[in-house]
Short mmCIF file of C-alpha atoms and ligand atoms in Angstrom, two decimals:
data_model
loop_
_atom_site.label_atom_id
_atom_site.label_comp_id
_atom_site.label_asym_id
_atom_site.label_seq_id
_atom_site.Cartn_x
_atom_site.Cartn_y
_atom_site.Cartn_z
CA UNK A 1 69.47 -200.74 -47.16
CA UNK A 2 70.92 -198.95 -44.02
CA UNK A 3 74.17 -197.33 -45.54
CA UNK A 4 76.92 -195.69 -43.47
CA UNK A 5 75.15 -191.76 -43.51
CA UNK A 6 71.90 -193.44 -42.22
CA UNK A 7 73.92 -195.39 -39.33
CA UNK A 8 75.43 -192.49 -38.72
CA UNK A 9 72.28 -190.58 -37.62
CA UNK A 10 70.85 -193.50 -36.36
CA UNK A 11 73.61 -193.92 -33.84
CA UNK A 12 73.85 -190.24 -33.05
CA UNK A 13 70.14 -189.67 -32.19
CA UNK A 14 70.28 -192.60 -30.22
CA UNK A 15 73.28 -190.97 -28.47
CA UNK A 16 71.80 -187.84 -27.98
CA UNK A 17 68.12 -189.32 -26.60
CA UNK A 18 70.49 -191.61 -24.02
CA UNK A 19 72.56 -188.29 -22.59
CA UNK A 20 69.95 -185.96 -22.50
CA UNK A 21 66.90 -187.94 -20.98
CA UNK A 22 64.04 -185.65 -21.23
CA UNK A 23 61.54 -185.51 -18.86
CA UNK A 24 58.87 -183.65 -17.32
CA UNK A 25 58.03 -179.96 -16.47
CA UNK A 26 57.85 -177.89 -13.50
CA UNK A 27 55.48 -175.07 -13.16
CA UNK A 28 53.51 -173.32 -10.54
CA UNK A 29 53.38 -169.79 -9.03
CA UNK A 30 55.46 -167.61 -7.07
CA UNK A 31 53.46 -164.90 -4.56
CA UNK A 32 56.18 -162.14 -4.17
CA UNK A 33 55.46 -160.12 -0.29
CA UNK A 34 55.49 -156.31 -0.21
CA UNK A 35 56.52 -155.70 -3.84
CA UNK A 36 53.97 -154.20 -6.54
CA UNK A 37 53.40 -157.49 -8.29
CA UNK A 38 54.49 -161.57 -8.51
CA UNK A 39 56.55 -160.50 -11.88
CA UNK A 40 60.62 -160.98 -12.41
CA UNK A 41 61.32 -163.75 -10.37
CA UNK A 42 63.60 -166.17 -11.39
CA UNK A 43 62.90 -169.71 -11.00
CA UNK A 44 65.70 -171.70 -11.68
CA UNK A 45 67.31 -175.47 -11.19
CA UNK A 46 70.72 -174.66 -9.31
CA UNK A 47 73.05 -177.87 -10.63
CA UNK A 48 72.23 -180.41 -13.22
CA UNK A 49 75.59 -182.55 -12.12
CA UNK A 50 77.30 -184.26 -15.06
CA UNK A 51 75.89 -182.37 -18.08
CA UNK A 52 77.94 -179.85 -19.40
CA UNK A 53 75.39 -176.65 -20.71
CA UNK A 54 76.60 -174.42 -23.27
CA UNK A 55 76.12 -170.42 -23.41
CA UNK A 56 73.04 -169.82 -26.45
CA UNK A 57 74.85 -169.26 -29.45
CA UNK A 58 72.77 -165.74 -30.11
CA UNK A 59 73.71 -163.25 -27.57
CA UNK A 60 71.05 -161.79 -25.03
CA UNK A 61 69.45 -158.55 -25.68
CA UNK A 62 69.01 -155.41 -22.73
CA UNK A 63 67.44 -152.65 -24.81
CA UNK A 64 68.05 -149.18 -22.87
CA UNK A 65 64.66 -147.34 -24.50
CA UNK A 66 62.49 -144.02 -22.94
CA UNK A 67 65.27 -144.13 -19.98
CA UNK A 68 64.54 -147.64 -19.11
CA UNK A 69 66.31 -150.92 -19.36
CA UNK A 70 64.27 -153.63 -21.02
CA UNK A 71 63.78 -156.20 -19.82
CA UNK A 72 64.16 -155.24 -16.33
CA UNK A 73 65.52 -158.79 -14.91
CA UNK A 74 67.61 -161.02 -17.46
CA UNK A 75 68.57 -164.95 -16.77
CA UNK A 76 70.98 -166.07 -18.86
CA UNK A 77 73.48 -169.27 -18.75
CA UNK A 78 76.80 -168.96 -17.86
CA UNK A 79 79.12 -167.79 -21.03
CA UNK A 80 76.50 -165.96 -22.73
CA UNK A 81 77.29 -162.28 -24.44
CA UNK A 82 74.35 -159.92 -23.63
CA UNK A 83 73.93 -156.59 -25.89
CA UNK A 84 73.26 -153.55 -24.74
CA UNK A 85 71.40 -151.63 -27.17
CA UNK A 86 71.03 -147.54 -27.32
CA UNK A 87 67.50 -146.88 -28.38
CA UNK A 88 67.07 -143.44 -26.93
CA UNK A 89 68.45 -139.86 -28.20
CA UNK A 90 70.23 -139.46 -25.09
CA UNK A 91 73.49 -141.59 -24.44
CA UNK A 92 74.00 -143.90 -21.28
CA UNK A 93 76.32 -145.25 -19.40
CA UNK A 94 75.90 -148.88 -18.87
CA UNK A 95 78.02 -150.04 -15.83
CA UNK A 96 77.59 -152.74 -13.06
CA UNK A 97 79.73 -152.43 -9.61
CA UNK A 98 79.49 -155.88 -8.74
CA UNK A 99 82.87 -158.06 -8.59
CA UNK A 100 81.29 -161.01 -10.44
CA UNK A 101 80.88 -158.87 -13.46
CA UNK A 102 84.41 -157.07 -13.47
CA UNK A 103 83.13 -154.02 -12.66
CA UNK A 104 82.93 -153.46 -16.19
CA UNK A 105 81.88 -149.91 -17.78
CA UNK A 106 81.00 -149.86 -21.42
CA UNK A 107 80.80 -146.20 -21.58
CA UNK A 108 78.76 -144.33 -24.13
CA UNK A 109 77.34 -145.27 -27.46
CA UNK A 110 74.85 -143.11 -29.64
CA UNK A 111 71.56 -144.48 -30.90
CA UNK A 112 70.88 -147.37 -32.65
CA UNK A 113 74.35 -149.23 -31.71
CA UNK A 114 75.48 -151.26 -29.34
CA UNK A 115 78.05 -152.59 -27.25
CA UNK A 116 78.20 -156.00 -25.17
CA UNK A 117 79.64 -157.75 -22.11
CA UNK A 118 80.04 -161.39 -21.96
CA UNK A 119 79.33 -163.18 -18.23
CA UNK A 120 81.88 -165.94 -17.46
CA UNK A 121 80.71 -166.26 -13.54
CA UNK A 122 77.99 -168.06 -12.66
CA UNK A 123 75.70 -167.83 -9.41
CA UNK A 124 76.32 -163.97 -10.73
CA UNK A 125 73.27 -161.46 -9.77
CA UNK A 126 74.49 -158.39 -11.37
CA UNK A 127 72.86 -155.07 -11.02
CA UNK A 128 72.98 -153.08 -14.30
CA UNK A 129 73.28 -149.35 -13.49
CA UNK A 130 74.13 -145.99 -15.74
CA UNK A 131 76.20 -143.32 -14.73
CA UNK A 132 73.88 -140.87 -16.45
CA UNK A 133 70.59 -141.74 -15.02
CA UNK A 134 70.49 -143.03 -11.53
CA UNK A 135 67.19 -144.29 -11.97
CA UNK A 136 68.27 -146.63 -14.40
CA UNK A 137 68.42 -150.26 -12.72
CA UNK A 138 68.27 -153.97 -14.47
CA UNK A 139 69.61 -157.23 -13.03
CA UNK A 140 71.17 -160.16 -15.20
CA UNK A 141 71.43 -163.22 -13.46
CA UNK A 142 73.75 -166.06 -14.70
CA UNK A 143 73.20 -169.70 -14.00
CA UNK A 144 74.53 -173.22 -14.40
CA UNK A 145 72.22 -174.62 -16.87
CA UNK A 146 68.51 -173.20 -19.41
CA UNK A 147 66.10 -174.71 -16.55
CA UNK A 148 65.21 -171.31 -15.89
CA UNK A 149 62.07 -169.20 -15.93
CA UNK A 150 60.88 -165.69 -15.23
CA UNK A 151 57.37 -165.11 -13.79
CA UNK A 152 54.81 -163.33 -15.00
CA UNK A 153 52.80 -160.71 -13.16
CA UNK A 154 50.42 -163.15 -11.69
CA UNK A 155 53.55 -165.31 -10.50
CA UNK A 156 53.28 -168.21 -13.01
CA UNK A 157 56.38 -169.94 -14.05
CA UNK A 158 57.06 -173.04 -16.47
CA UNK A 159 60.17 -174.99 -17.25
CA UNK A 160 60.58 -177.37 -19.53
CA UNK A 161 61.66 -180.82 -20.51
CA UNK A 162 63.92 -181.06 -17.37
CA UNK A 163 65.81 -184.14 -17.29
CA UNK A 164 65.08 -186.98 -14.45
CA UNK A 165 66.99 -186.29 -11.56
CA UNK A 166 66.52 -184.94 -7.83
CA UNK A 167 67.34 -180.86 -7.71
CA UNK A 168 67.45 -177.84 -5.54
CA UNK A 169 64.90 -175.57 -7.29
CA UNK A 170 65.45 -172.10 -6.19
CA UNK A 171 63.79 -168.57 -6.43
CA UNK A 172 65.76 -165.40 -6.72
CA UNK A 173 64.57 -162.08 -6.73
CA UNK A 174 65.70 -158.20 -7.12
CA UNK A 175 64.26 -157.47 -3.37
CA UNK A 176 62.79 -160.67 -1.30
CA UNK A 177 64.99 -163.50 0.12
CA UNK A 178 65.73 -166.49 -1.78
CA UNK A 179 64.09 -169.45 -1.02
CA UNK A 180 65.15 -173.16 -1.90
CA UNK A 181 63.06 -176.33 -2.33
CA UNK A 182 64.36 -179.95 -2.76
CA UNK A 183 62.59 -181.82 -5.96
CA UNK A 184 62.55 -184.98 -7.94
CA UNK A 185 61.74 -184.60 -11.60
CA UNK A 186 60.93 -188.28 -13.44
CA UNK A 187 60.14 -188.91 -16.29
CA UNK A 188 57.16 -188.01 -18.39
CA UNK A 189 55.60 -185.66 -16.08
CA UNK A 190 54.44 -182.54 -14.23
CA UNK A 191 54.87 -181.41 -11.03
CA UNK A 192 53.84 -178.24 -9.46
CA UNK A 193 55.60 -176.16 -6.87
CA UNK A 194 54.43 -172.72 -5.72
CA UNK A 195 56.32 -169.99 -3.76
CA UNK A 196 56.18 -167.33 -0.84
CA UNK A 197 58.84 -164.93 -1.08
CA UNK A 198 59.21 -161.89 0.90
CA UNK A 199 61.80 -159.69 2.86
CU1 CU B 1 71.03 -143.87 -18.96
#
């Protein structure tokens, strides 16, 4: 017997299969020019028209540990809260001049705590600096939409279960040009597209 509760899911996994058509993956490998290796490039879908993407419901993490933020580059969709956690004796100074971020400063915090910044802009590439230690130097980029990746150090990337639908797939990094690439995704399959970045 199909009662209501079953009908219920029934009708709202069908619903949910018909909106988000999954599809097929796109992978390959980015060579990154004149920097020390292919690593922390962000391969990313720029506009997924007609979907509307959510922040993730956990916030991000940017760990600040032996002087260093980790990790160095951070993607993250549009809305999300990222937490910026002390894990060294000395304090910092977490700050980021760019416009698209508010200029915001979250001043000092001792060991073990944290404090947090939520990004409301997207097409934001925000340079994480501290006021204590110049050295100190992280991006977070915000995007439309989680059809994202970050390459390795060899330059391999993989995103998945991108729905059907023609794209601008683009690659952004810290210190080479972005680059831009028209693609079709259908369904049920892989396609590979590989990169040259440089200055
Ligand atoms: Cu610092």
């Amino acid at each position: 017997m199909l009662n209501k509760t079953k009908l219920l899911v029934l009708v709202t996994l069908f619903l949910t299969l018909a909106v988000i058509n999954y599809a097929g993956d796109i992978k390959g490998k980015v060579e990154a020019k004149g920097v020390k290796n292919n690593a922390n490039a962000v391969v990313y879908i720029e506009d997924i028209p007609g979907i509307k993407f959510n922040p993730s419901k956990e916030n991000a993490k940017m760990d600040q540990k032996n002087l260093t933020f980790i990790p160095h580059v951070l993607p993250i969709v549009v809305g999300t809260t990222v937490e910026y956690i002390n894990s060294d004796d000395v304090l910092h100074n977490v700050f980021s001049p760019d416009k698209c971020a508010e200029k915001f400063n979250l001043g000092t915090w001792a060991k073990g705590k944290s404090r947090s910044y939520t990004f409301n802009e997207a097409k934001c590439y925000s340079v994480m600096l501290c006021n204590v230690h110049p050295e100190m130097e992280a991006f977070i980029v915000v995007l439309k939409n989680p059809y994202f990746a970050l390459t390795d150090k060899k330059g391999n990337y993989l995103i998945k279960d991108v729905p059907e639908g023609k794209y601008k797939l683009k690659v952004w990094h810290e210190k080479l040009k972005e680059k831009s690439l028209e693609i079709t995704v259908s369904k049920d399959s892989s396609i590979t597209h590989d990169f040259e970045i440089k200055k």
